[in-house]
Structures are given as C-alpha cells and as structure tokens.
Short mmCIF file of N, CA and C in Angstrom, two decimals:
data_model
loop_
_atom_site.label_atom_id
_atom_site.label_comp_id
_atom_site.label_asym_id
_atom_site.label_seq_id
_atom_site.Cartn_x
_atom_site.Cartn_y
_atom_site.Cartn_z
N UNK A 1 115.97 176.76 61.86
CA UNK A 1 114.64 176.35 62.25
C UNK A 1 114.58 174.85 62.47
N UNK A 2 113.59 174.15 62.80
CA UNK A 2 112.94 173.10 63.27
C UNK A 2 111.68 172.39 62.25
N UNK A 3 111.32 171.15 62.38
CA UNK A 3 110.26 170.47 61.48
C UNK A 3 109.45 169.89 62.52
N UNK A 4 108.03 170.32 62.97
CA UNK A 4 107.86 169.50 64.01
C UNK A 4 106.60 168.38 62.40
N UNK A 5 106.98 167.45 62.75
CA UNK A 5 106.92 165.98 62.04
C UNK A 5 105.70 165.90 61.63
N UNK A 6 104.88 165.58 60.56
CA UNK A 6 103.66 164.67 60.43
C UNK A 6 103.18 163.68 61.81
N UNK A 7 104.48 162.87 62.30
CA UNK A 7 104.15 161.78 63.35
C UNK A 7 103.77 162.53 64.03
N UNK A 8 104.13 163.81 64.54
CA UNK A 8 103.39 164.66 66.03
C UNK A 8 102.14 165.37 66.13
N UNK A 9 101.66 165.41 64.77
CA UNK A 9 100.29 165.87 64.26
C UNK A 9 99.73 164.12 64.54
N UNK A 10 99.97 163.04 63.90
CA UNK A 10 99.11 161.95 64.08
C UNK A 10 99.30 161.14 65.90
N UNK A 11 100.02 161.58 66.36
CA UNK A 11 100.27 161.21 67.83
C UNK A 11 99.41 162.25 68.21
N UNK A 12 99.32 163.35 67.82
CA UNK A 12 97.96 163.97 68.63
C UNK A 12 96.36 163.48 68.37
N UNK A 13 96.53 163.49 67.23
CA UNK A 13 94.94 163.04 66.43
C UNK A 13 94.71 161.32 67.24
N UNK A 14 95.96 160.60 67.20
CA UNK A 14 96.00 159.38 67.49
C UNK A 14 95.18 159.00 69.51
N UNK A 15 95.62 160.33 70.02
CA UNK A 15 95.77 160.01 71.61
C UNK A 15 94.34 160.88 72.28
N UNK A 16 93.64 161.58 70.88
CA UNK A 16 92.73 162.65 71.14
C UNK A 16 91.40 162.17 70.45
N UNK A 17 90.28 161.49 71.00
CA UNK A 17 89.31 160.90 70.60
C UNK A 17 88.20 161.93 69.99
N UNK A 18 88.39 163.37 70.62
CA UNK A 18 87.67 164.33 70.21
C UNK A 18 88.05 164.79 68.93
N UNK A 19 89.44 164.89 68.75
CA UNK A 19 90.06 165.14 67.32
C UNK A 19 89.69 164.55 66.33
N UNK A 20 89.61 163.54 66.63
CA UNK A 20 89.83 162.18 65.70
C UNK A 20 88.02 162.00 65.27
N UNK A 21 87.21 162.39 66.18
CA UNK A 21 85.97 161.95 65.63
C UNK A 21 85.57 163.28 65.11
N UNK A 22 86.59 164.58 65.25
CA UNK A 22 85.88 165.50 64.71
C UNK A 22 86.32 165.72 63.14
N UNK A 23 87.38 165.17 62.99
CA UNK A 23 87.72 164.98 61.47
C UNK A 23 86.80 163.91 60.91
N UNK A 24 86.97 162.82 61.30
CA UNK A 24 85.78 161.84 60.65
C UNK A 24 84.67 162.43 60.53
N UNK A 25 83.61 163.96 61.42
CA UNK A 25 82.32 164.01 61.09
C UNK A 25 82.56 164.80 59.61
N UNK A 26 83.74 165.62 59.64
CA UNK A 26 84.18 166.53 58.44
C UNK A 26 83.84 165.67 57.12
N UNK A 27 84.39 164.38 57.33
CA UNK A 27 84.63 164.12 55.88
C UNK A 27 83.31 162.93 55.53
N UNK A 28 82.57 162.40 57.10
CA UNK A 28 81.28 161.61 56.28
C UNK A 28 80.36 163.08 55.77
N UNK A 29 80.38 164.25 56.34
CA UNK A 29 79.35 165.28 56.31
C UNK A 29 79.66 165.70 54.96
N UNK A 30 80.79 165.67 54.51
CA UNK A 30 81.05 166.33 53.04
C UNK A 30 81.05 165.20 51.90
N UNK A 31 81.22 164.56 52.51
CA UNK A 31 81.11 163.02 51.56
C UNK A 31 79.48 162.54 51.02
N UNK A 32 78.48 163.21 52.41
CA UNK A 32 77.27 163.04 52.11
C UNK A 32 76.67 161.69 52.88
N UNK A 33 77.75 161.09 53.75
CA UNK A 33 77.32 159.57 54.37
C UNK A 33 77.03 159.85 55.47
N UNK A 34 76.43 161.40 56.12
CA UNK A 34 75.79 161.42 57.23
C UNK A 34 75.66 163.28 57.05
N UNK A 35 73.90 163.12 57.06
CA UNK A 35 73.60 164.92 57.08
C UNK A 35 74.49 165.68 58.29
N UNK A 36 74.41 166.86 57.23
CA UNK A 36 75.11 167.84 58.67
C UNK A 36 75.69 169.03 58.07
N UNK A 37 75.96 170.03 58.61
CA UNK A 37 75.95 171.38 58.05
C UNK A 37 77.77 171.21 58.07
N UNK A 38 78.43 171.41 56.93
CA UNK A 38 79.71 171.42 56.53
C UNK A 38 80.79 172.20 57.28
N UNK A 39 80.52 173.56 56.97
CA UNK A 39 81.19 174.87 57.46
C UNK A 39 81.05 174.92 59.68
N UNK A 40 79.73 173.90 59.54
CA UNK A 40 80.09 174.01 61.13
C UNK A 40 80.65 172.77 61.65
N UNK A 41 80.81 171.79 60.72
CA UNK A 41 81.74 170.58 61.42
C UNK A 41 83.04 170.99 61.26
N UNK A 42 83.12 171.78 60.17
CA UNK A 42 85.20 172.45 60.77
C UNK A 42 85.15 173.49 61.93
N UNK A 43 84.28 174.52 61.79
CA UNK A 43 84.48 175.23 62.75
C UNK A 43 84.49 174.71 64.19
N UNK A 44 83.77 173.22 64.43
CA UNK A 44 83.85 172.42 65.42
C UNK A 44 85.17 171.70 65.70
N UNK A 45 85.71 170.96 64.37
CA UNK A 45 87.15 171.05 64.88
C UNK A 45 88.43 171.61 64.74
N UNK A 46 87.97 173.16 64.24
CA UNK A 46 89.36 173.67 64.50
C UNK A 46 89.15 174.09 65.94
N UNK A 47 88.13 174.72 66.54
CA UNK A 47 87.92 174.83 67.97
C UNK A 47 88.42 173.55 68.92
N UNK A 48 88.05 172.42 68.56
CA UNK A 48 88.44 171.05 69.43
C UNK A 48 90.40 171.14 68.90
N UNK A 49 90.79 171.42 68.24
CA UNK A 49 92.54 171.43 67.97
C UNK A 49 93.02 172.52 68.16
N UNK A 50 92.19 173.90 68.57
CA UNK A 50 92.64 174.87 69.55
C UNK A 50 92.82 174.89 70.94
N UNK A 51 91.90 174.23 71.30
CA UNK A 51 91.25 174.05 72.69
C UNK A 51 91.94 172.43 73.23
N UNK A 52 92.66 171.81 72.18
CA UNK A 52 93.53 170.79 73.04
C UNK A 52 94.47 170.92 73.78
N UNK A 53 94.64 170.12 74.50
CA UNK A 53 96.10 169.52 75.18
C UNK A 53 97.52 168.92 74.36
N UNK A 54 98.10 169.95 73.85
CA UNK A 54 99.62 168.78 73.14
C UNK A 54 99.96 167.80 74.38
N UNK A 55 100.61 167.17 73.38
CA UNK A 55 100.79 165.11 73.85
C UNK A 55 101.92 165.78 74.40
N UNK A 56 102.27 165.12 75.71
CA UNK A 56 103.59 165.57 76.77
C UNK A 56 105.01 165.35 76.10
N UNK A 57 104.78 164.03 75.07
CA UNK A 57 106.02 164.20 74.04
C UNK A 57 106.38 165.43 72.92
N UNK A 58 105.42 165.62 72.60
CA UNK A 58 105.24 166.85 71.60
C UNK A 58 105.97 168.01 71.96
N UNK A 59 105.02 168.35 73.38
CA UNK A 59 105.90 169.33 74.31
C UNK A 59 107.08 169.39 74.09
N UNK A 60 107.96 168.07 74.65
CA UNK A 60 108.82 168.31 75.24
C UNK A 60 110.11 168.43 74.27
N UNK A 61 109.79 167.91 72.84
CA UNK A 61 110.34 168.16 71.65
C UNK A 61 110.15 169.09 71.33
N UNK A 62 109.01 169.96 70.84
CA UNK A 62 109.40 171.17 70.35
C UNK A 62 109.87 171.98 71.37
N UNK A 63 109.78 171.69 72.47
CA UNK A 63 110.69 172.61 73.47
C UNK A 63 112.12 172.75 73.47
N UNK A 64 113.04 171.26 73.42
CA UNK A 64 114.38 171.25 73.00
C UNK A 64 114.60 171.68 72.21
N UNK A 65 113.76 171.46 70.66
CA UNK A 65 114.56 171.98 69.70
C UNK A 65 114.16 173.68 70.05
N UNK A 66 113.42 174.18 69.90
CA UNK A 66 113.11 175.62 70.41
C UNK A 66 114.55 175.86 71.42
N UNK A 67 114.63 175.70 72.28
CA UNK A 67 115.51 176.09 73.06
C UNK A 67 117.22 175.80 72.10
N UNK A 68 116.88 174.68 71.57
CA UNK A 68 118.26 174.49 70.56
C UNK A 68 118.42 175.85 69.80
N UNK A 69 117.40 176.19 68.95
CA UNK A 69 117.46 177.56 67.85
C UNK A 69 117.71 178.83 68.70
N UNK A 70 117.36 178.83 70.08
CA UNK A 70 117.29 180.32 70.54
C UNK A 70 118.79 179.99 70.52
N UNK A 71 119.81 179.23 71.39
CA UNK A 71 121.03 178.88 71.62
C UNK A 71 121.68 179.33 70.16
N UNK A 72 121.88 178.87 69.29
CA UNK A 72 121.98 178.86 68.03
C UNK A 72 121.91 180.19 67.74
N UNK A 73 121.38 181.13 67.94
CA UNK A 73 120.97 182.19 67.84
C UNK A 73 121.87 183.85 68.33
N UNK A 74 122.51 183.01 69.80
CA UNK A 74 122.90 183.91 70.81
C UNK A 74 123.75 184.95 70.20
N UNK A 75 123.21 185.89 70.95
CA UNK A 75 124.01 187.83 70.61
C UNK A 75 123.16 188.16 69.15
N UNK A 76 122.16 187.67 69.17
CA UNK A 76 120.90 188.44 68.22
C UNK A 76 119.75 188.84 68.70
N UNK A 77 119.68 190.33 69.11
CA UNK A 77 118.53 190.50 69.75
C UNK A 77 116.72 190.94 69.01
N UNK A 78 116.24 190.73 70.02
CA UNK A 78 114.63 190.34 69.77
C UNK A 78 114.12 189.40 69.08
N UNK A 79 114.67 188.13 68.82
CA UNK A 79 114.49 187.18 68.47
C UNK A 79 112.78 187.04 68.20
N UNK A 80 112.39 186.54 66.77
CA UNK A 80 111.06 186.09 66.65
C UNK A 80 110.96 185.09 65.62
N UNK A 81 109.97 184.72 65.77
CA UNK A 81 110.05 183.49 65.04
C UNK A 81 108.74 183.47 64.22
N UNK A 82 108.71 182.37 63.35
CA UNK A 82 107.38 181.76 62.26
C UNK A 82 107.24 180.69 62.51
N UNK A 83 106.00 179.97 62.57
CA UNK A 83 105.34 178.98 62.53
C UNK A 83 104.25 178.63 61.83
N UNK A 84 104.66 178.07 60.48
CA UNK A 84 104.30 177.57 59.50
C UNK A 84 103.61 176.36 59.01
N UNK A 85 102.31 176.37 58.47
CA UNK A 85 101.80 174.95 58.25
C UNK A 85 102.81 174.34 56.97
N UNK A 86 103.18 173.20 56.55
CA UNK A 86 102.73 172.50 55.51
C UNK A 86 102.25 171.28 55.87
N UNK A 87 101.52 171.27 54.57
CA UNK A 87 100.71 170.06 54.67
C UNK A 87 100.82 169.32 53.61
N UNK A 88 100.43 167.68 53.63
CA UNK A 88 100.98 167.07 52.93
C UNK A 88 100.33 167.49 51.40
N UNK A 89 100.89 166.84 50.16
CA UNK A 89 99.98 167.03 49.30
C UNK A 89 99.90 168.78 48.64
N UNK A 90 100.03 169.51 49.45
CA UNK A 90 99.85 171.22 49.49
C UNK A 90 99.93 172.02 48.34
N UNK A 91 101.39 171.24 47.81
CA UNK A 91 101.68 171.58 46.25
C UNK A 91 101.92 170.66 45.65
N UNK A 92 101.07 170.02 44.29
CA UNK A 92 100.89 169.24 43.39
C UNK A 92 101.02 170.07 41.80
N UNK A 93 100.93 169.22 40.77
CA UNK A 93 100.96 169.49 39.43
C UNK A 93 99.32 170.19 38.99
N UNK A 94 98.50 169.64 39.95
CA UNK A 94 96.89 169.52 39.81
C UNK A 94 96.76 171.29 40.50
N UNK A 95 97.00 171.11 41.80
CA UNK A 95 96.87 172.11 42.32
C UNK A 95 97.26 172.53 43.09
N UNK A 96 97.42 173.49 43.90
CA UNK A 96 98.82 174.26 45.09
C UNK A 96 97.42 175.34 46.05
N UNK A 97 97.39 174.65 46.99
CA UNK A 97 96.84 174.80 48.26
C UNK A 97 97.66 175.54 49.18
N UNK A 98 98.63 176.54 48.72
CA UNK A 98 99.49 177.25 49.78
C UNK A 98 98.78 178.10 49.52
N UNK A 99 98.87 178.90 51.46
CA UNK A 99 97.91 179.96 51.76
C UNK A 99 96.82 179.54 51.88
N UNK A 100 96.09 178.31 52.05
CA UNK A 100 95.06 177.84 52.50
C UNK A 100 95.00 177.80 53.66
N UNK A 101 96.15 177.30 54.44
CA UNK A 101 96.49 177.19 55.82
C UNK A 101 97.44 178.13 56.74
N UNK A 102 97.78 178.07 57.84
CA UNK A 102 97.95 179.54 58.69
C UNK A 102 99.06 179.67 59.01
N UNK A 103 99.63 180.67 58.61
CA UNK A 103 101.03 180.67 59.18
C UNK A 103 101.23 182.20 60.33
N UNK A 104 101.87 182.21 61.70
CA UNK A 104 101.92 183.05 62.31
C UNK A 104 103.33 184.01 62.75
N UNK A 105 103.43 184.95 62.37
CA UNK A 105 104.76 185.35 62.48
C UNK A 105 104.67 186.46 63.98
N UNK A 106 106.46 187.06 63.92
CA UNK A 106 106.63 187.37 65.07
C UNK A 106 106.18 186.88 66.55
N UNK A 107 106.19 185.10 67.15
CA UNK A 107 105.91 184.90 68.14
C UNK A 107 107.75 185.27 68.60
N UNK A 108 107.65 185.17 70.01
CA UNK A 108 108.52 185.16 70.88
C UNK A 108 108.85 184.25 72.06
N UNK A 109 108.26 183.33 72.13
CA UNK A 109 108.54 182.38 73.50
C UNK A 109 107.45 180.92 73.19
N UNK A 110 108.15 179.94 74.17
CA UNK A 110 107.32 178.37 73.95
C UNK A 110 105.93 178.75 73.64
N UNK A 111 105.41 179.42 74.38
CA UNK A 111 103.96 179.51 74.75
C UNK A 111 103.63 179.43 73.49
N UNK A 112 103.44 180.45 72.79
CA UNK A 112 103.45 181.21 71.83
C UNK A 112 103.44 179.94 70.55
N UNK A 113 104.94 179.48 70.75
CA UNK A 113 105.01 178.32 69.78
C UNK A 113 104.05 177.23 69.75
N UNK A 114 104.19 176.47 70.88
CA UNK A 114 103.24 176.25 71.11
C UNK A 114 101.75 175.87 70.36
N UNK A 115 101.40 177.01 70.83
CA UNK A 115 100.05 177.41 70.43
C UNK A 115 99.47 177.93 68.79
N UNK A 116 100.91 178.35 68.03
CA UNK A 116 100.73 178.52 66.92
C UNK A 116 100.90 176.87 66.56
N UNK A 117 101.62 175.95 66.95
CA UNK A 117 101.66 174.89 66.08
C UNK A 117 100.13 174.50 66.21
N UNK A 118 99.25 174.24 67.51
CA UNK A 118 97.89 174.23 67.35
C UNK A 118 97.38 174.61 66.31
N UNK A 119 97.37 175.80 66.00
CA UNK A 119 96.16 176.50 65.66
C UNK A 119 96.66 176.43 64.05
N UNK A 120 97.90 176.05 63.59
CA UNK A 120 98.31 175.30 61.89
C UNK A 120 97.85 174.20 61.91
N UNK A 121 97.74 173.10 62.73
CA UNK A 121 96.78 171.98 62.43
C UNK A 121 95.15 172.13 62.31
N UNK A 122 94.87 173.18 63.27
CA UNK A 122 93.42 173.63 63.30
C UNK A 122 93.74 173.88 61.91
N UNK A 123 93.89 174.90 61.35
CA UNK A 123 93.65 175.56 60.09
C UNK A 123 93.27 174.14 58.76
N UNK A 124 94.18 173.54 59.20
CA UNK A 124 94.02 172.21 58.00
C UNK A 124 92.60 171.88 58.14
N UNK A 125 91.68 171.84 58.86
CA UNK A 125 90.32 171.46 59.07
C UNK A 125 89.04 172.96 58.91
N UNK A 126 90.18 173.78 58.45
CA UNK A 126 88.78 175.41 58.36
C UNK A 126 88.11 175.01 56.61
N UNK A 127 86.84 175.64 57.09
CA UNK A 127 85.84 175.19 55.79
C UNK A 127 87.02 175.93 54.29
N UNK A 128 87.22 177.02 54.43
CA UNK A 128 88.08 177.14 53.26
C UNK A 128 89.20 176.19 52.80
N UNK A 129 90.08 175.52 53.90
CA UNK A 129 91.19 174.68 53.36
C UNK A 129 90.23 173.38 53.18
N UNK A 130 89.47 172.78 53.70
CA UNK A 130 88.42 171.61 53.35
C UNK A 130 88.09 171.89 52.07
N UNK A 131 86.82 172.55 51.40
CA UNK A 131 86.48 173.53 50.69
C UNK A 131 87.59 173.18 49.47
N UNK A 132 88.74 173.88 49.49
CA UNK A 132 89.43 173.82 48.12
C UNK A 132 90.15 171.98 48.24
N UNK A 133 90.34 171.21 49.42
CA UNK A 133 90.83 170.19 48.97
C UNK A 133 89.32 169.47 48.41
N UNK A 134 88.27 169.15 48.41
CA UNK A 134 87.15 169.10 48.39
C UNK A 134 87.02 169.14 46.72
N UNK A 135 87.30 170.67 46.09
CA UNK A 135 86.87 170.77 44.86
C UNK A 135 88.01 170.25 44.28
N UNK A 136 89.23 170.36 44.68
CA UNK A 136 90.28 169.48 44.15
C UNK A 136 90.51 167.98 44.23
N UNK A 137 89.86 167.34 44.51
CA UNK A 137 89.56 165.93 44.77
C UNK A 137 91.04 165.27 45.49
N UNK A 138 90.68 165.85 46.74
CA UNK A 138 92.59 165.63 47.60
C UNK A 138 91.65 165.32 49.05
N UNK A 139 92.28 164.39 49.40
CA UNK A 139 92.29 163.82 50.82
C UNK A 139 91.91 164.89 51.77
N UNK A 140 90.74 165.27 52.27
CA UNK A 140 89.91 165.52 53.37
C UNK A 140 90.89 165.72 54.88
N UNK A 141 91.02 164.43 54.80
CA UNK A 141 91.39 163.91 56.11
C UNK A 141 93.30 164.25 56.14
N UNK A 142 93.93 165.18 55.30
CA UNK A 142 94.86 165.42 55.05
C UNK A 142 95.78 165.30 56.50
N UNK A 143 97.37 165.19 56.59
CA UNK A 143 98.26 165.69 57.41
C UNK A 143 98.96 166.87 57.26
N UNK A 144 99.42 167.29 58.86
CA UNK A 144 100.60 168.37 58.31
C UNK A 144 101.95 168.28 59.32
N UNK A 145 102.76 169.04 58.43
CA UNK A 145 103.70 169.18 59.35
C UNK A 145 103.76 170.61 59.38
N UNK A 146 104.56 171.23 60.78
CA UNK A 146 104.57 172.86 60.92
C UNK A 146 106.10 173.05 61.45
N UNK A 147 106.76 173.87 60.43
CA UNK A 147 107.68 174.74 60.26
C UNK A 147 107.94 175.74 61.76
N UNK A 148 109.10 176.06 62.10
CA UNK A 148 109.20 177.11 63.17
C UNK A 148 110.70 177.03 62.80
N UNK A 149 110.92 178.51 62.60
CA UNK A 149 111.74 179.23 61.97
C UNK A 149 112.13 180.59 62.47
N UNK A 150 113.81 181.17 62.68
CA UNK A 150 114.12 182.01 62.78
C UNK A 150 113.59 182.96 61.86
N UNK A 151 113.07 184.48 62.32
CA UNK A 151 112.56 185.43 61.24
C UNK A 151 113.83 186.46 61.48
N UNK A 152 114.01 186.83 59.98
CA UNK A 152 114.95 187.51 59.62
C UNK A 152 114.13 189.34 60.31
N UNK A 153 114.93 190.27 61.06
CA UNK A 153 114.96 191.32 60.73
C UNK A 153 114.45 192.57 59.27
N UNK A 154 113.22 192.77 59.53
CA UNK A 154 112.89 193.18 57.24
C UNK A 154 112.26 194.42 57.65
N UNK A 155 111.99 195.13 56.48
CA UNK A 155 111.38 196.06 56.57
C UNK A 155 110.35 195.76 55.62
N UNK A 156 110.39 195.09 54.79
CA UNK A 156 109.47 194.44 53.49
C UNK A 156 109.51 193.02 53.19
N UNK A 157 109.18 192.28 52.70
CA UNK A 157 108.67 191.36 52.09
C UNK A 157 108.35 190.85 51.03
N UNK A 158 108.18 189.73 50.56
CA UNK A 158 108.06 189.20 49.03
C UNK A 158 107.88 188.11 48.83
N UNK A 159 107.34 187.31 47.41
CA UNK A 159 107.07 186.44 46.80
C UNK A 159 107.30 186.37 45.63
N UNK A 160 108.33 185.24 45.40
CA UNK A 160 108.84 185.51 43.54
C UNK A 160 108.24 184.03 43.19
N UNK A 161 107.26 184.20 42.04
CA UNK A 161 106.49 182.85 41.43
C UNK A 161 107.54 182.90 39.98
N UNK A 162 108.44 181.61 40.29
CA UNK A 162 109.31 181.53 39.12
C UNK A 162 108.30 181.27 37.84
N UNK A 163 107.23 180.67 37.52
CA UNK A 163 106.10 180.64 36.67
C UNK A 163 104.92 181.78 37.03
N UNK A 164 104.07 182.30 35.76
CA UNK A 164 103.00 183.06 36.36
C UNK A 164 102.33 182.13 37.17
N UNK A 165 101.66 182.57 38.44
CA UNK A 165 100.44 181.61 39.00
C UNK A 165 99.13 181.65 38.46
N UNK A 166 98.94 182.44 37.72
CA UNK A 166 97.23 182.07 37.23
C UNK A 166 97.70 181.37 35.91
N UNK A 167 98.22 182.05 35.27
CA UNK A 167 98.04 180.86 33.87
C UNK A 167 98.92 179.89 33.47
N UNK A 168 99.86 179.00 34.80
CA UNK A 168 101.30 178.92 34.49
C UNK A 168 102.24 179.12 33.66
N UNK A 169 102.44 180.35 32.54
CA UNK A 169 103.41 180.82 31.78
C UNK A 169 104.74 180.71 32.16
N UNK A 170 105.31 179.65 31.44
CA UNK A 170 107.11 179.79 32.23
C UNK A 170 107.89 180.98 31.77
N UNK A 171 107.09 181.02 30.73
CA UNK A 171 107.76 182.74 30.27
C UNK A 171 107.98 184.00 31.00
N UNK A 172 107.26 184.29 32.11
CA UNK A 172 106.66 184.89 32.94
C UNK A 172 106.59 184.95 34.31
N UNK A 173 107.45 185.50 34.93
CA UNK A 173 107.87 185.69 36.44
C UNK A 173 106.45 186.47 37.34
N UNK A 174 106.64 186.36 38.56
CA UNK A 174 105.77 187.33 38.81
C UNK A 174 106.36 187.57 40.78
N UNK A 175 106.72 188.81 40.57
CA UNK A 175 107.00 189.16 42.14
C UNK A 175 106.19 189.97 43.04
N UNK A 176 106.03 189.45 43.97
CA UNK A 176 104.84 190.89 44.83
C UNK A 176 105.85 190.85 45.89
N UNK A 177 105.82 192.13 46.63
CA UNK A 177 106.49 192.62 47.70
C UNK A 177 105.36 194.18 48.36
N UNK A 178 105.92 193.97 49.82
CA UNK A 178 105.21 194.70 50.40
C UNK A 178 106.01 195.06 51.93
N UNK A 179 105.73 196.17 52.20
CA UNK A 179 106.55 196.82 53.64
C UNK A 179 106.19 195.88 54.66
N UNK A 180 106.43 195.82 55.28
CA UNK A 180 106.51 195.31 56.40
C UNK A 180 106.75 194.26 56.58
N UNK A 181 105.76 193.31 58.27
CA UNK A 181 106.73 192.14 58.68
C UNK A 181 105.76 191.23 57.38
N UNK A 182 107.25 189.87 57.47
CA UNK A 182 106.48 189.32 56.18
C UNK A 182 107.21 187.83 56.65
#
C-alpha cells in the first residue's frame, strides 16, 4: 500500500477557500464565537470536500503510486483495494477516535480511489467525528492522512483488542470476527 500524506490533505484545504472557511465556520460555531446550527456546518463541509476538485499534484501522486501497487501486484486477480482515514491525534492515552472516520473497501480503479480519499477527509468534519473530538477536548480543526491498501482475498474478518476496550483490562483480550468482506 501507499500513505497519501497529511501535506496533501493541507495542500487541498490550503488551495480551496471553500474548504478552508468551511472548517473555520465548524469550529467558531462549536466554540460558540459565532451562532449557528453545529450538525449543519459539518454537513456543509463534508459536502464542500465531496464535491471538490483534488489539487492536480495530489492527482498525479496518488495515481503513480496506485499504478506502482497494481504493478507490484501482477498475476493476482480482481484486485481491490482500502482506503483508509487516519487522522492525526486518533489514538491517544485519553482517547481513541478509531471508527469515527470512514474507511471504504473493495474499490477497484483511480476513480474510485480517488474519491474515497475525498470522502475520508470529508468524514473528519461529520458532526459525529467533530462531536467526539469536541467532548474529548482534541483539535476541531484536526488533519488526516488516508491509507490505500492492497485487500487481502477473506471470507471473514476481525479485530483483536490486545487490552479490553471498555474498561482497559490488560488482563483481558477481546476478539470480534465476522463473515465477510472486512
């Protein structure tokens, strides 16, 4: 797989005036330094970071490396892939914000990629991922970087929490698994 960078999330926010003022209304509106209904200033800009234009550099990087991994790849058929948020900050000692944000599996082609890396930066701005950085007292105005990754062939799926997650018990493992794509 591939890392497309923090810098290519802030070269977009940086070159996109609509982006950029739609995160700022997010965080005076929740901050309280200018009225305004919360849940619809994200839904305003995850729509404005769906509905953008990637920066022609952006493109043309995740396109090489994309085209690098399919290469990399050759005499494996139906190739699909994941495209994964992280974001900065995500997992802390305080609190772990994974699964707040969107991850999309089985794409198949640029487009696709693409458009999922969009819509993982959108996600960083939906009232739920705001919302829990919000009650967690974590940067608003957060970054991310997004993952795109060869997906393995599965019939099932899983998650092994080397600690319990609700009460952190190190004593205490906890695995979930489930059929399908994962």
């Amino acid at each position: 797989g591939f890392i497309v960078t923090v810098s290519s999330f802030n070269l977009q926010i940086k070159r996109n005036a609509d982006l950029n003022e739609a995160i700022q209304r997010i965080r005076k509106v929740a901050y309280g330094i200018e009225p305004g209904n919360l849940k619809e200033s994200c839904e305003k800009a995850v729509e404005k970071f769906k509905n953008s234009t990637l920066e022609k550099e952006v493109v043309i990087a995740i396109s090489e490396q994309f085209q690098a991994l399919i290469d990399r790849e050759k005499g494996r058929v139906n190739l699909k892939f994941a495209v994964r948020s992280s974001a900065i900050g995500e997992d802390g000692d305080d609190a772990s914000s994974a699964g707040q944000n969107e991850t999309f599996l089985g794409l198949r082609n640029i487009d696709e990629i693409l458009d999922g890396v969009k819509k993982c930066w959108a996600s960083l701005f939906t009232y739920q991922s705001i919302e829990y950085r919000r009650q967690h007292v974590q940067p608003l105005d957060s970054q991310m970087s997004v993952v795109v990754q060869t997906m393995v062939h599965s019939d099932c799926a899983g998650v092994l929490f080397s600690r319990h997650p609700v009460n952190g018990d190190p004593s205490k493992i906890l695995i979930t698994a489930y059929f399908g794509l994962g």
